mmCIF file of C-alpha atoms in Angstrom:
data_model
loop_
_atom_site.group_PDB
_atom_site.id
_atom_site.type_symbol
_atom_site.label_atom_id
_atom_site.label_comp_id
_atom_site.label_asym_id
_atom_site.label_seq_id
_atom_site.Cartn_x
_atom_site.Cartn_y
_atom_site.Cartn_z
ATOM 1 C CA SER L 1 92.200 84.192 120.972
ATOM 2 C CA SER L 2 95.954 83.784 121.102
ATOM 3 C CA ARG L 3 95.925 81.964 117.768
ATOM 4 C CA ARG L 4 94.031 84.793 116.109
ATOM 5 C CA LYS L 5 96.685 87.254 117.287
ATOM 6 C CA ALA L 6 99.183 85.271 115.258
ATOM 7 C CA LEU L 7 97.822 87.075 112.184
ATOM 8 C CA ALA L 8 100.131 89.952 113.063
ATOM 9 C CA PRO L 9 103.700 89.506 111.798
ATOM 10 C CA THR L 10 106.462 88.620 114.227
ATOM 11 C CA TYR L 11 110.039 89.818 113.973
ATOM 12 C CA ASN L 12 113.373 88.068 114.440
ATOM 13 C CA PRO L 13 116.963 88.882 113.425
ATOM 14 C CA SER L 14 116.698 86.946 110.163
ATOM 15 C CA ASP L 15 113.418 88.608 109.175
ATOM 16 C CA PRO L 16 113.965 91.067 106.275
ATOM 17 C CA TYR L 17 111.093 93.235 107.567
ATOM 18 C CA PRO L 18 112.626 95.688 110.049
ATOM 19 C CA LYS L 19 110.784 97.231 112.959
ATOM 20 C CA LYS L 20 111.697 100.803 112.054
ATOM 21 C CA LEU L 21 112.073 102.724 108.824
ATOM 22 C CA ALA L 22 115.653 103.639 109.653
ATOM 23 C CA ALA L 23 116.601 99.953 109.626
ATOM 24 C CA LEU L 24 116.042 99.885 105.868
ATOM 25 C CA THR L 25 118.885 102.242 105.039
ATOM 26 C CA TYR L 26 121.269 99.341 104.427
ATOM 27 C CA LEU L 27 119.139 98.514 101.377
ATOM 28 C CA PHE L 28 119.478 102.064 99.982
ATOM 29 C CA GLU L 29 123.161 101.833 99.120
ATOM 30 C CA ASP L 30 122.783 100.803 95.492
ATOM 31 C CA ILE L 31 119.794 103.047 94.740
ATOM 32 C CA PRO L 32 120.786 106.371 93.137
ATOM 33 C CA ASP L 33 119.008 109.648 93.848
ATOM 34 C CA ASN L 34 116.488 110.620 91.196
ATOM 35 C CA PHE L 35 116.311 114.365 91.894
ATOM 36 C CA ASP L 36 117.307 115.158 88.292
ATOM 37 C CA GLN L 37 114.519 113.105 86.712
ATOM 38 C CA PRO L 38 111.496 114.880 85.169
ATOM 39 C CA TRP L 39 108.189 114.968 87.008
ATOM 40 C CA PRO L 40 106.001 112.113 85.711
ATOM 41 C CA GLY L 41 102.878 112.779 83.661
ATOM 42 C CA ARG L 42 101.290 109.456 84.516
ATOM 43 C CA ALA L 43 102.180 106.624 86.882
ATOM 44 C CA SER L 44 100.670 103.191 86.398
ATOM 45 C CA ALA L 45 100.774 99.760 87.957
ATOM 46 C CA PRO L 46 102.774 97.148 86.034
ATOM 47 C CA ASP L 47 100.849 95.158 83.449
ATOM 48 C CA ASN L 48 99.730 91.611 84.237
ATOM 49 C CA ILE L 49 100.288 91.714 87.996
ATOM 50 C CA LEU L 50 100.793 88.219 89.359
ATOM 51 C CA VAL L 51 99.254 87.460 92.763
ATOM 52 C CA GLU L 52 100.053 84.166 94.489
ATOM 53 C CA LEU L 53 98.763 82.447 97.606
ATOM 54 C CA ILE L 54 101.945 81.770 99.588
ATOM 55 C CA GLU L 55 100.614 80.432 102.886
ATOM 56 C CA GLU L 56 97.277 79.355 104.335
ATOM 57 C CA ASP L 57 96.275 78.243 107.815
ATOM 58 C CA PRO L 58 92.484 78.126 108.364
ATOM 59 C CA GLU L 59 92.896 77.466 112.080
ATOM 60 C CA ILE L 60 94.622 80.771 112.939
ATOM 61 C CA PRO L 61 93.180 81.965 110.438
ATOM 62 C CA ARG L 62 96.010 83.355 108.281
ATOM 63 C CA TYR L 63 96.310 83.624 104.502
ATOM 64 C CA VAL L 64 99.365 85.214 102.868
ATOM 65 C CA TYR L 65 99.385 86.568 99.304
ATOM 66 C CA HIS L 66 102.227 88.109 97.324
ATOM 67 C CA SER L 67 102.035 90.661 94.518
ATOM 68 C CA PRO L 68 105.323 91.882 92.976
ATOM 69 C CA HIS L 69 106.054 94.390 95.779
ATOM 70 C CA TYR L 70 103.512 93.664 98.524
ATOM 71 C CA GLU L 71 102.706 90.976 101.056
ATOM 72 C CA PHE L 72 99.046 90.810 102.080
ATOM 73 C CA ILE L 73 98.272 88.918 105.291
ATOM 74 C CA CYS L 74 94.554 88.301 105.741
ATOM 75 C CA ASP L 75 92.351 86.542 108.306
ATOM 76 C CA ALA L 76 89.965 85.364 105.560
ATOM 77 C CA PRO L 77 90.555 83.317 102.389
ATOM 78 C CA LEU L 78 90.416 85.358 99.182
ATOM 79 C CA LYS L 79 90.767 84.270 95.585
ATOM 80 C CA PRO L 80 94.009 85.548 94.056
ATOM 81 C CA HIS L 81 92.077 87.334 91.303
ATOM 82 C CA LEU L 82 90.248 89.382 93.961
ATOM 83 C CA VAL L 83 93.528 90.280 95.652
ATOM 84 C CA LYS L 84 94.845 91.328 92.248
ATOM 85 C CA ARG L 85 91.989 93.838 91.895
ATOM 86 C CA PHE L 86 92.980 95.879 94.927
ATOM 87 C CA ALA L 87 96.697 95.056 94.665
ATOM 88 C CA THR L 88 96.643 97.125 91.478
ATOM 89 C CA LEU L 89 96.084 100.303 93.533
ATOM 90 C CA PHE L 90 98.921 99.376 95.895
ATOM 91 C CA GLU L 91 101.307 98.664 93.032
ATOM 92 C CA ALA L 92 100.312 101.874 91.200
ATOM 93 C CA THR L 93 100.921 103.958 94.321
ATOM 94 C CA ARG L 94 104.335 102.392 94.755
ATOM 95 C CA GLU L 95 105.169 103.156 91.119
ATOM 96 C CA TYR L 96 104.016 106.769 91.548
ATOM 97 C CA CYS L 97 106.185 107.235 94.650
ATOM 98 C CA ARG L 98 109.068 105.600 92.792
ATOM 99 C CA GLN L 99 108.798 107.959 89.829
ATOM 100 C CA ILE L 100 108.448 111.320 91.531
ATOM 101 C CA PRO L 101 111.945 112.844 91.755
ATOM 102 C CA ILE L 102 112.259 113.263 95.525
ATOM 103 C CA ALA L 103 114.576 110.289 96.141
ATOM 104 C CA THR L 104 112.322 108.413 98.525
ATOM 105 C CA LYS L 105 114.266 105.200 98.127
ATOM 106 C CA LYS L 106 111.911 103.034 100.118
ATOM 107 C CA ALA L 107 109.632 103.100 97.082
ATOM 108 C CA HIS L 108 112.397 101.393 95.084
ATOM 109 C CA ILE L 109 113.524 98.513 97.262
ATOM 110 C CA ALA L 110 110.545 96.144 97.482
ATOM 111 C CA GLY L 111 110.855 92.930 95.515
ATOM 112 C CA THR L 112 111.810 89.331 96.085
ATOM 113 C CA LYS L 113 113.837 90.012 99.268
ATOM 114 C CA TYR L 114 111.514 92.614 100.742
ATOM 115 C CA ARG L 115 107.820 93.327 100.335
ATOM 116 C CA ASN L 116 105.745 96.127 101.814
ATOM 117 C CA ARG L 117 103.548 94.387 104.375
ATOM 118 C CA ILE L 118 99.766 94.870 104.579
ATOM 119 C CA LEU L 119 97.447 93.343 107.215
ATOM 120 C CA LEU L 120 93.871 92.807 106.013
ATOM 121 C CA TYR L 121 90.961 92.207 108.384
ATOM 122 C CA GLU L 122 87.650 90.637 107.434
ATOM 123 C CA SER L 123 85.719 92.696 109.987
ATOM 124 C CA VAL L 124 86.049 96.303 111.106
ATOM 125 C CA ALA L 125 85.733 95.085 114.705
ATOM 126 C CA THR L 126 88.864 92.943 114.362
ATOM 127 C CA TYR L 127 90.662 95.810 112.634
ATOM 128 C CA VAL L 128 89.860 98.132 115.545
ATOM 129 C CA ALA L 129 90.715 95.468 118.129
ATOM 130 C CA ASN L 130 94.184 95.206 116.585
ATOM 131 C CA GLY L 131 94.800 98.943 116.801
ATOM 132 C CA GLY L 132 93.038 100.416 113.771
ATOM 133 C CA PRO L 133 91.452 103.821 114.481
ATOM 134 C CA PRO L 134 87.634 103.564 114.562
ATOM 135 C CA SER L 135 85.939 104.966 111.438
ATOM 136 C CA SER L 136 89.241 104.907 109.504
ATOM 137 C CA ALA L 137 89.672 103.211 106.134
ATOM 138 C CA GLY L 138 93.232 102.154 106.880
ATOM 139 C CA VAL L 139 96.277 103.175 108.899
ATOM 140 C CA TYR L 140 100.061 103.072 108.642
ATOM 141 C CA MET L 141 101.828 101.806 111.778
ATOM 142 C CA PRO L 142 105.402 103.153 111.550
ATOM 143 C CA GLY L 143 106.699 101.194 114.552
ATOM 144 C CA LYS L 144 106.143 97.923 112.681
ATOM 145 C CA ASP L 145 106.253 99.397 109.166
ATOM 146 C CA ILE L 146 102.880 97.870 108.284
ATOM 147 C CA ILE L 147 99.564 99.088 106.965
ATOM 148 C CA MET L 148 96.326 97.760 108.453
ATOM 149 C CA VAL L 149 93.155 97.768 106.344
ATOM 150 C CA PRO L 150 89.633 96.394 106.885
ATOM 151 C CA LEU L 151 88.453 94.507 103.799
ATOM 152 C CA THR L 152 85.441 96.811 103.524
ATOM 153 C CA SER L 153 87.815 99.649 102.568
ATOM 154 C CA LEU L 154 88.900 97.573 99.589
ATOM 155 C CA GLY L 155 85.341 96.947 98.441
ATOM 156 C CA VAL L 156 85.523 93.279 99.500
ATOM 157 C CA LYS L 157 82.173 91.873 100.607
ATOM 158 C CA LYS L 158 81.245 88.416 101.766
ATOM 159 C CA ILE L 159 78.405 86.828 99.827
ATOM 160 C CA GLY L 160 77.532 83.437 101.262
ATOM 161 C CA SER L 161 80.780 81.562 101.693
ATOM 162 C CA SER L 162 82.712 83.533 99.056
ATOM 163 C CA TYR L 163 83.858 87.116 98.534
ATOM 164 C CA SER L 164 83.340 89.694 95.813
ATOM 165 C CA ILE L 165 84.915 93.101 95.251
ATOM 166 C CA ASP L 166 83.556 96.444 94.134
ATOM 167 C CA TYR L 167 86.486 98.793 94.666
ATOM 168 C CA ARG L 168 85.787 102.526 94.889
ATOM 169 C CA GLU L 169 88.416 104.399 92.927
ATOM 170 C CA ASP L 170 87.771 107.639 94.812
ATOM 171 C CA ASN L 171 89.311 106.213 97.985
ATOM 172 C CA LYS L 172 92.022 108.668 99.082
ATOM 173 C CA THR L 173 92.879 107.181 102.473
ATOM 174 C CA LEU L 174 94.717 104.145 101.131
ATOM 175 C CA PRO L 175 97.102 105.993 98.745
ATOM 176 C CA HIS L 176 97.760 108.447 101.587
ATOM 177 C CA GLU L 177 98.732 105.690 104.032
ATOM 178 C CA LEU L 178 100.629 103.766 101.358
ATOM 179 C CA THR L 179 102.694 106.880 100.663
ATOM 180 C CA HIS L 180 103.642 107.062 104.341
ATOM 181 C CA GLN L 181 104.864 103.474 104.142
ATOM 182 C CA LEU L 182 106.910 104.307 101.046
ATOM 183 C CA THR L 183 108.481 107.510 102.429
ATOM 184 C CA ASP L 184 112.046 107.418 103.736
ATOM 185 C CA HIS L 185 112.522 108.059 107.455
ATOM 186 C CA PHE L 186 114.657 111.134 106.715
ATOM 187 C CA TYR L 187 111.500 112.969 105.668
ATOM 188 C CA TYR L 188 109.853 112.448 109.044
ATOM 189 C CA GLU L 189 112.317 114.666 110.906
ATOM 190 C CA GLN L 190 111.573 118.006 112.560
ATOM 191 C CA GLY L 191 111.124 120.664 109.910
ATOM 192 C CA SER L 192 109.519 118.212 107.494
ATOM 193 C CA MET L 193 107.338 116.085 109.787
ATOM 194 C CA GLY L 194 103.853 117.485 109.370
ATOM 195 C CA TRP L 195 103.667 119.962 106.528
ATOM 196 C CA PHE L 196 105.817 117.940 104.100
ATOM 197 C CA SER L 197 105.263 114.352 105.285
ATOM 198 C CA GLU L 198 101.491 114.858 105.233
ATOM 199 C CA GLY L 199 101.562 117.229 102.263
ATOM 200 C CA LEU L 200 103.333 114.583 100.182
ATOM 201 C CA ALA L 201 100.852 111.870 101.208
ATOM 202 C CA GLU L 202 97.952 114.193 100.384
ATOM 203 C CA TYR L 203 99.545 115.073 97.019
ATOM 204 C CA ILE L 204 99.673 111.421 95.975
ATOM 205 C CA ALA L 205 96.210 110.642 97.338
ATOM 206 C CA VAL L 206 94.473 113.582 95.631
ATOM 207 C CA THR L 207 95.996 112.885 92.208
ATOM 208 C CA PRO L 208 93.201 111.480 89.983
ATOM 209 C CA TYR L 209 93.357 107.680 89.877
ATOM 210 C CA ARG L 210 91.526 105.255 87.639
ATOM 211 C CA SER L 211 92.045 101.664 86.580
ATOM 212 C CA GLY L 212 95.566 101.300 87.924
ATOM 213 C CA SER L 213 96.866 104.676 86.766
ATOM 214 C CA PHE L 214 97.482 108.082 88.375
ATOM 215 C CA ASN L 215 97.013 111.016 85.983
ATOM 216 C CA VAL L 216 99.685 113.295 87.410
ATOM 217 C CA LYS L 217 99.070 116.012 84.794
ATOM 218 C CA LEU L 218 95.727 116.710 86.480
ATOM 219 C CA ALA L 219 97.137 116.744 90.010
ATOM 220 C CA VAL L 220 97.386 120.518 90.586
ATOM 221 C CA ASN L 221 93.795 121.225 89.521
ATOM 222 C CA SER L 222 92.530 118.384 91.696
ATOM 223 C CA ILE L 223 94.630 119.619 94.614
ATOM 224 C CA ARG L 224 93.181 123.105 94.328
ATOM 225 C CA ALA L 225 89.640 121.706 94.346
ATOM 226 C CA TYR L 226 90.374 119.345 97.217
ATOM 227 C CA ALA L 227 92.117 121.893 99.436
ATOM 228 C CA THR L 228 89.760 124.807 98.884
ATOM 229 C CA GLU L 229 86.441 123.078 98.244
ATOM 230 C CA TYR L 230 85.045 119.603 98.648
ATOM 231 C CA GLY L 231 87.106 117.873 95.972
ATOM 232 C CA ARG L 232 86.241 116.459 92.575
ATOM 233 C CA LYS L 233 82.538 115.613 92.359
ATOM 234 C CA ASP L 234 82.198 116.785 95.990
ATOM 235 C CA GLN L 235 83.914 113.613 97.194
ATOM 236 C CA GLY L 236 85.828 114.762 100.250
ATOM 237 C CA GLY L 237 87.978 117.847 100.528
ATOM 238 C CA ARG L 238 89.448 120.207 103.110
ATOM 239 C CA ALA L 239 87.157 123.134 102.141
ATOM 240 C CA LEU L 240 89.615 125.809 103.302
ATOM 241 C CA GLY L 241 88.185 128.320 100.828
ATOM 242 C CA THR L 242 90.179 130.570 98.495
ATOM 243 C CA GLU L 243 91.015 133.137 101.209
ATOM 244 C CA ILE L 244 93.201 131.347 103.763
ATOM 245 C CA SER L 245 94.633 132.939 106.893
ATOM 246 C CA ALA L 246 97.730 131.089 108.081
ATOM 247 C CA PRO L 247 100.126 131.437 111.036
ATOM 248 C CA PRO L 248 103.720 132.632 110.525
ATOM 249 C CA LEU L 249 105.394 130.223 108.095
ATOM 250 C CA SER L 250 108.244 129.244 110.434
ATOM 251 C CA GLN L 251 105.787 128.525 113.255
ATOM 252 C CA TYR L 252 103.696 126.356 110.932
ATOM 253 C CA MET L 253 106.657 124.389 109.567
ATOM 254 C CA LEU L 254 108.363 123.858 112.925
ATOM 255 C CA GLN L 255 105.345 122.955 115.055
ATOM 256 C CA ASP L 256 105.446 119.549 116.720
ATOM 257 C CA TYR L 257 103.391 116.769 115.189
ATOM 258 C CA ARG L 258 100.902 116.608 118.057
ATOM 259 C CA SER L 259 100.042 120.256 117.439
ATOM 260 C CA PHE L 260 99.859 119.581 113.700
ATOM 261 C CA VAL L 261 97.279 116.798 113.972
ATOM 262 C CA ALA L 262 95.279 118.667 116.634
ATOM 263 C CA ASN L 263 94.090 120.931 113.798
ATOM 264 C CA ALA L 264 94.326 118.253 111.126
ATOM 265 C CA ASN L 265 91.889 119.506 108.482
ATOM 266 C CA PHE L 266 93.508 122.933 108.215
ATOM 267 C CA ASN L 267 97.105 121.762 108.602
ATOM 268 C CA TYR L 268 96.820 118.894 106.138
ATOM 269 C CA GLY L 269 95.176 121.172 103.581
ATOM 270 C CA LEU L 270 97.760 123.921 103.974
ATOM 271 C CA GLY L 271 100.594 121.382 103.919
ATOM 272 C CA LEU L 272 99.232 120.055 100.643
ATOM 273 C CA LEU L 273 99.176 123.544 99.108
ATOM 274 C CA ILE L 274 102.697 124.382 100.304
ATOM 275 C CA THR L 275 104.140 121.047 99.162
ATOM 276 C CA THR L 276 102.504 121.492 95.752
ATOM 277 C CA TYR L 277 103.988 124.992 95.539
ATOM 278 C CA PHE L 278 107.505 123.652 95.998
ATOM 279 C CA PHE L 279 106.918 120.828 93.516
ATOM 280 C CA HIS L 280 105.548 123.012 90.723
ATOM 281 C CA MET L 281 105.613 126.784 91.332
ATOM 282 C CA ASP L 282 108.739 127.824 93.221
ATOM 283 C CA GLY L 283 111.334 129.734 91.208
ATOM 284 C CA ASP L 284 111.236 128.589 87.610
ATOM 285 C CA GLY L 285 109.548 125.329 88.522
ATOM 286 C CA ASP L 286 112.977 123.681 88.730
ATOM 287 C CA ARG L 287 112.383 122.288 92.258
ATOM 288 C CA LYS L 288 115.733 123.754 93.350
ATOM 289 C CA ALA L 289 114.571 124.629 96.872
ATOM 290 C CA ILE L 290 112.711 121.403 97.670
ATOM 291 C CA THR L 291 115.600 119.335 96.281
ATOM 292 C CA ALA L 292 118.121 121.185 98.449
ATOM 293 C CA PHE L 293 115.819 120.709 101.448
ATOM 294 C CA LEU L 294 115.430 116.958 100.895
ATOM 295 C CA LYS L 295 119.162 116.490 100.323
ATOM 296 C CA THR L 296 119.828 118.312 103.588
ATOM 297 C CA LEU L 297 117.408 116.019 105.405
ATOM 298 C CA ARG L 298 119.149 112.999 103.907
ATOM 299 C CA ASP L 299 122.444 114.374 105.247
ATOM 300 C CA GLY L 300 121.016 114.214 108.764
ATOM 301 C CA LYS L 301 120.081 117.866 109.220
ATOM 302 C CA LYS L 302 116.686 118.876 110.582
ATOM 303 C CA GLY L 303 114.671 121.731 112.023
ATOM 304 C CA GLU L 304 115.724 125.275 111.168
ATOM 305 C CA GLU L 305 118.978 124.040 109.623
ATOM 306 C CA ALA L 306 117.078 121.959 107.053
ATOM 307 C CA LEU L 307 114.563 124.747 106.438
ATOM 308 C CA SER L 308 117.458 127.113 105.709
ATOM 309 C CA ALA L 309 118.133 125.036 102.584
ATOM 310 C CA LEU L 310 114.465 125.295 101.642
ATOM 311 C CA ARG L 311 114.463 129.075 102.045
ATOM 312 C CA GLN L 312 117.332 129.536 99.562
ATOM 313 C CA ASN L 313 118.540 132.776 101.182
ATOM 314 C CA ARG L 314 115.015 134.087 101.623
ATOM 315 C CA THR L 315 113.641 135.088 104.989
ATOM 316 C CA PHE L 316 110.543 133.218 106.144
ATOM 317 C CA ASP L 317 108.476 136.328 105.374
ATOM 318 C CA GLU L 318 109.920 136.477 101.854
ATOM 319 C CA LEU L 319 109.267 132.776 101.319
ATOM 320 C CA ALA L 320 105.703 133.178 102.587
ATOM 321 C CA LYS L 321 105.153 135.960 100.039
ATOM 322 C CA ASP L 322 106.464 133.712 97.266
ATOM 323 C CA ILE L 323 104.058 130.933 98.275
ATOM 324 C CA THR L 324 101.206 133.456 98.351
ATOM 325 C CA LYS L 325 102.183 134.730 94.903
ATOM 326 C CA GLY L 326 102.385 131.231 93.460
ATOM 327 C CA TRP L 327 98.902 130.226 94.554
ATOM 328 C CA ARG L 328 97.355 133.655 93.830
ATOM 329 C CA SER L 329 97.871 132.948 90.125
ATOM 330 C CA LYS L 330 95.529 129.983 90.564
ATOM 331 C CA GLY L 331 92.861 131.900 92.432
ATOM 332 C CA VAL L 332 93.911 130.991 95.977
ATOM 333 C CA ARG L 333 95.152 133.633 98.410
ATOM 334 C CA ILE L 334 97.145 132.424 101.419
ATOM 335 C CA GLN L 335 97.804 135.206 103.905
ATOM 336 C CA PHE L 336 100.568 134.246 106.348
ATOM 337 C CA ALA L 337 100.900 136.176 109.589
ATOM 338 C CA PRO L 338 104.237 138.056 109.781
ATOM 339 C CA GLU L 339 107.146 136.486 111.576
ATOM 340 C CA LYS L 340 107.664 137.623 115.154
#
């Protein structure tokens, strides 16, 4: 019905929730870069998260809840303590994205004037009817800067007239989509869109998570298992094996996004391995190349010009050999085809 459609947020000039990521840049001005900060060892949700019911309208139906940095809009009434259970994952992911030193400032701005917006649907059918991909656990919609999630993905089940929650902590889809929502628009440009934008989201999602905390120290081992096998405890994974044949590096990094997602399992897995290489293995582990690359993107450069900063005076063939060398020490051999 038309009233049910009102669950979706509407936009107007006074609304602090912009339609596009780029519209948030005016909020970045007072947020410094954090490129010089150390890589975190653990990232956790704040203690004693407060969740409040802000608005309720049973006729639409529409129920709005706030945690410190998120706004949850649901078509079913939930007790605040249930929302707090899954809000912990959302808040922990935001804290993780805030701490990693890649200057994604969107992870810093949410608060009283702005909250990351999440639409929750009681049924999968309603989720799909509103644009959610069938069989998905959640999706980020960049045009509206929202995430849509069916309650089943959060472990919420209806029992009689009330709801209970049994959240699965091995859920990787939600941290992946949350990372997309928290990533600055600069990092979705040509040259980074695909291998880095998805590699970053995979990096966050594959990091071991439990009880509101990401154990970042275990990330690389989990990433290796996830990319090459079927993941920790055989729960998902790209299963690329330890002998990986890849296209020329420049072709892989510069391919358009439609091509990237057409071979999603391989490209996401390889993007994860390459992103992890630049975070932890390149050079002396000082992140010099990835920092230069991200700064160049923030300056408005893209494509081959941005990738030139990433190469650090190396040819693509030389960079490919460095990536191969970095992962070979961990038992993974990536063989890139030579540049043409």
